[in-house]
Amino acid sequence: ASGLGWTTELLQTLFGIRPWKGLSVGFSPTLVFGGWKDAIWADSSEQMCASLISLAVPFCESLVDNAWLGVMGRHLPHLRALDVRGNTSLYSMTGWYDGRATIVPSVPLQQSLIVLARFSGISKASVEETKRIHPAAALPLTVVLDSGGVGLGILRMELRSVGTNGDDDGESNKKKKKVNDDGDTDATTPMETDA
């Protein structure tokens, strides 16, 4: 589901409709942290939290900050892709792993996460600091701070990290992965590498 201009009331309704796999509520200046917490903590949102693997909240500056990220780390255990572009009040990914630490061992310690963070307050130094604070959990963290993650960049990066076939260089036998509705991948054809 996606859209622009969401309000707190609409968000609570959206969270309760069904277990979403992907959700985009970007460019919604009226969304605030308190309303988001109410929507996440509502009984009807439990299935959505358990199923969500991709969340985009670009340019929601009144919503997204370090405290919000900690709540998301705690309540979205299977999230693999996060778009926080344009949220200048978000300075660090550490809150995500602080939140996840409260739910381990019910979720894997190491779980890949690709974050689009262009035009946010996150910097290369803050990502390195997060990886120092949470060395095991943040190992598979990829944060895109430039235009390298737009469009299929997320898919290509994920394929490169899982698509090798045991070669030392990891390039010659990459496989293209097809993602089915359950989120499982099936190897199909060799993938061309691009620069």
Tab-separated table of C-alpha atoms in Angstrom:
chain	number	residue	atom	x	y	z
A	1	ALA	CA	0.000	0.000	0.000
A	2	SER	CA	1.214	3.499	-0.646
A	3	GLY	CA	-0.006	7.038	-0.766
A	4	LEU	CA	0.642	10.621	0.191
A	5	GLY	CA	-0.766	12.813	2.913
A	6	TRP	CA	-1.684	10.167	5.494
A	7	THR	CA	-3.229	11.207	8.790
A	8	THR	CA	-3.068	9.406	12.123
A	9	GLU	CA	-6.667	8.180	11.811
A	10	LEU	CA	-6.093	6.809	8.315
A	11	LEU	CA	-2.864	5.166	9.448
A	12	GLN	CA	-4.609	3.250	12.217
A	13	THR	CA	-7.207	2.042	9.712
A	14	LEU	CA	-4.505	1.076	7.198
A	15	PHE	CA	-2.502	-0.879	9.794
A	16	GLY	CA	-5.585	-2.862	10.808
A	17	ILE	CA	-6.822	-3.800	7.318
A	18	ARG	CA	-4.466	-6.705	6.593
A	19	PRO	CA	-0.906	-8.002	7.091
A	20	TRP	CA	1.026	-5.787	4.636
A	21	LYS	CA	4.409	-6.814	3.176
A	22	GLY	CA	5.246	-3.364	1.868
A	23	LEU	CA	4.018	0.012	3.021
A	24	SER	CA	4.803	3.538	1.827
A	25	VAL	CA	3.357	6.507	3.676
A	26	GLY	CA	5.847	9.149	2.573
A	27	PHE	CA	5.342	12.868	2.177
A	28	SER	CA	2.832	12.955	5.037
A	29	PRO	CA	3.621	16.073	7.100
A	30	THR	CA	0.738	15.535	9.539
A	31	LEU	CA	1.994	12.161	10.807
A	32	VAL	CA	3.543	12.467	14.266
A	33	PHE	CA	5.315	10.032	16.566
A	34	GLY	CA	2.448	9.765	19.079
A	35	GLY	CA	-0.078	8.855	16.386
A	36	TRP	CA	2.295	6.306	14.840
A	37	LYS	CA	2.859	4.661	18.244
A	38	ASP	CA	-0.896	4.457	18.822
A	39	ALA	CA	-1.317	2.789	15.405
A	40	ILE	CA	1.562	0.329	15.981
A	41	TRP	CA	0.384	-0.609	19.470
A	42	ALA	CA	-3.259	-1.128	18.471
A	43	ASP	CA	-4.329	-4.764	18.670
A	44	SER	CA	-5.387	-4.665	15.025
A	45	SER	CA	-1.839	-3.844	13.815
A	46	GLU	CA	-0.165	-6.972	15.222
A	47	GLN	CA	-0.376	-8.904	11.930
A	48	MET	CA	0.960	-5.930	9.950
A	49	CYS	CA	3.972	-5.601	12.252
A	50	ALA	CA	4.767	-9.309	11.915
A	51	SER	CA	4.520	-9.344	8.110
A	52	LEU	CA	6.063	-6.043	6.989
A	53	ILE	CA	9.346	-6.437	5.074
A	54	SER	CA	9.537	-3.037	3.368
A	55	LEU	CA	8.671	0.371	4.839
A	56	ALA	CA	9.027	3.745	3.153
A	57	VAL	CA	8.540	6.937	5.145
A	58	PRO	CA	10.434	9.490	3.038
A	59	PHE	CA	10.081	13.154	3.944
A	60	CYS	CA	7.970	12.582	7.068
A	61	GLU	CA	10.034	14.979	9.159
A	62	SER	CA	7.456	15.402	11.921
A	63	LEU	CA	7.439	11.621	12.422
A	64	VAL	CA	10.863	10.096	11.817
A	65	ASP	CA	13.633	10.602	14.372
A	66	ASN	CA	15.953	8.423	16.465
A	67	ALA	CA	13.219	7.543	19.015
A	68	TRP	CA	10.825	6.491	16.210
A	69	LEU	CA	13.526	4.242	14.747
A	70	GLY	CA	13.962	2.475	18.102
A	71	VAL	CA	10.239	1.712	18.247
A	72	MET	CA	10.374	0.362	14.689
A	73	GLY	CA	13.333	-1.880	15.567
A	74	ARG	CA	11.281	-3.370	18.357
A	75	HIS	CA	7.972	-3.772	16.499
A	76	LEU	CA	8.994	-4.699	12.924
A	77	PRO	CA	11.001	-7.913	13.361
A	78	HIS	CA	11.129	-8.934	9.674
A	79	LEU	CA	11.813	-5.587	8.002
A	80	ARG	CA	14.490	-5.840	5.270
A	81	ALA	CA	14.182	-2.480	3.474
A	82	LEU	CA	13.648	0.947	5.020
A	83	ASP	CA	13.378	4.256	3.183
A	84	VAL	CA	13.974	7.249	5.471
A	85	ARG	CA	15.128	9.744	2.851
A	86	GLY	CA	14.614	13.398	3.677
A	87	ASN	CA	14.153	12.934	7.428
A	88	THR	CA	16.734	15.338	8.805
A	89	SER	CA	15.922	14.571	12.472
A	90	LEU	CA	17.167	10.990	12.077
A	91	TYR	CA	20.909	10.927	12.815
A	92	SER	CA	21.751	7.321	13.607
A	93	MET	CA	20.759	3.701	12.971
A	94	THR	CA	21.749	2.709	16.520
A	95	GLY	CA	18.170	3.048	17.781
A	96	TRP	CA	17.042	0.339	15.345
A	97	TYR	CA	19.445	-2.174	16.897
A	98	ASP	CA	18.698	-0.985	20.436
A	99	GLY	CA	15.023	-1.764	19.744
A	100	ARG	CA	15.825	-5.142	18.172
A	101	ALA	CA	17.936	-6.095	21.187
A	102	THR	CA	14.727	-6.145	23.244
A	103	ILE	CA	13.219	-8.881	21.043
A	104	VAL	CA	16.263	-11.141	20.486
A	105	PRO	CA	16.261	-14.243	20.634
A	106	SER	CA	12.742	-14.326	19.172
A	107	VAL	CA	14.247	-12.912	15.939
A	108	PRO	CA	17.645	-13.633	14.386
A	109	LEU	CA	20.472	-11.476	15.729
A	110	GLN	CA	21.850	-10.846	12.235
A	111	GLN	CA	19.252	-9.821	9.685
A	112	SER	CA	20.008	-7.897	6.522
A	113	LEU	CA	18.635	-4.372	6.378
A	114	ILE	CA	19.006	-1.964	3.474
A	115	VAL	CA	18.305	1.654	4.335
A	116	LEU	CA	17.849	4.498	1.869
A	117	ALA	CA	18.973	7.540	3.845
A	118	ARG	CA	19.778	10.245	1.306
A	119	PHE	CA	18.961	13.763	2.585
A	120	SER	CA	18.582	12.452	6.150
A	121	GLY	CA	20.755	13.280	9.148
A	122	ILE	CA	22.488	9.872	8.929
A	123	SER	CA	26.145	10.084	7.945
A	124	LYS	CA	28.857	7.590	7.096
A	125	ALA	CA	30.405	8.239	10.526
A	126	SER	CA	27.113	7.513	12.323
A	127	VAL	CA	26.726	4.224	10.415
A	128	GLU	CA	30.262	3.222	11.427
A	129	GLU	CA	29.441	4.132	15.033
A	130	THR	CA	26.318	1.925	14.917
A	131	LYS	CA	28.431	-0.965	13.619
A	132	ARG	CA	30.897	-0.433	16.495
A	133	ILE	CA	28.115	-0.369	19.106
A	134	HIS	CA	26.296	-3.420	17.664
A	135	PRO	CA	29.083	-5.304	15.850
A	136	ALA	CA	27.256	-8.611	15.391
A	137	ALA	CA	23.713	-7.380	14.745
A	138	ALA	CA	24.650	-4.496	12.416
A	139	LEU	CA	27.080	-6.519	10.320
A	140	PRO	CA	24.558	-7.008	7.430
A	141	LEU	CA	23.433	-3.334	7.565
A	142	THR	CA	23.695	-1.408	4.276
A	143	VAL	CA	22.933	2.305	4.312
A	144	VAL	CA	22.717	4.161	0.999
A	145	LEU	CA	23.607	7.816	1.534
A	146	ASP	CA	23.762	8.830	-2.131
A	147	SER	CA	21.682	8.105	-5.228
A	148	GLY	CA	22.932	4.493	-5.464
A	149	GLY	CA	19.801	2.957	-3.935
A	150	VAL	CA	17.086	4.447	-6.084
A	151	GLY	CA	14.725	2.091	-7.925
A	152	LEU	CA	16.100	-1.401	-8.361
A	153	GLY	CA	19.229	-0.570	-6.372
A	154	ILE	CA	17.755	-2.283	-3.326
A	155	LEU	CA	17.043	-5.470	-5.256
A	156	ARG	CA	20.465	-5.484	-6.943
A	157	MET	CA	22.311	-5.041	-3.643
A	158	GLU	CA	20.301	-7.823	-2.009
A	159	LEU	CA	20.962	-10.119	-4.990
A	160	ARG	CA	24.674	-9.446	-4.847
A	161	SER	CA	24.786	-10.356	-1.182
A	162	VAL	CA	22.906	-13.673	-1.576
A	163	GLY	CA	23.439	-14.603	-5.221
A	164	THR	CA	26.915	-16.090	-5.244
A	165	ASN	CA	27.504	-19.724	-6.009
A	166	GLY	CA	30.575	-20.386	-3.865
A	167	ASP	CA	33.195	-18.621	-6.018
A	168	ASP	CA	36.020	-16.779	-4.324
A	169	ASP	CA	35.415	-13.571	-6.267
A	170	GLY	CA	31.653	-13.894	-5.985
A	171	GLU	CA	31.095	-12.451	-9.455
A	172	SER	CA	31.152	-15.182	-12.100
A	173	ASN	CA	28.235	-17.341	-10.991
A	174	LYS	CA	25.754	-14.833	-9.623
A	175	LYS	CA	22.173	-15.903	-10.047
A	176	LYS	CA	19.183	-13.717	-10.617
A	177	LYS	CA	16.636	-14.288	-7.890
A	178	LYS	CA	12.920	-14.275	-8.428
A	179	VAL	CA	10.971	-13.255	-5.352
A	180	ASN	CA	7.594	-14.897	-5.040
A	181	ASP	CA	4.627	-13.682	-2.995
A	182	ASP	CA	5.900	-15.423	0.140
A	183	GLY	CA	9.235	-13.578	-0.002
A	184	ASP	CA	11.132	-16.744	-0.962
A	185	THR	CA	13.699	-16.594	-3.730
A	186	ASP	CA	14.285	-19.006	-6.578
A	187	ALA	CA	17.494	-18.957	-8.646
A	188	THR	CA	16.771	-18.575	-12.350
A	189	THR	CA	19.259	-17.236	-14.858
A	190	PRO	CA	22.838	-15.957	-14.523
A	191	MET	CA	22.886	-12.251	-13.784
A	192	GLU	CA	25.112	-9.820	-15.656
A	193	THR	CA	27.255	-7.739	-13.369
A	194	ASP	CA	27.214	-4.010	-13.823
A	195	ALA	CA	29.491	-1.317	-12.530
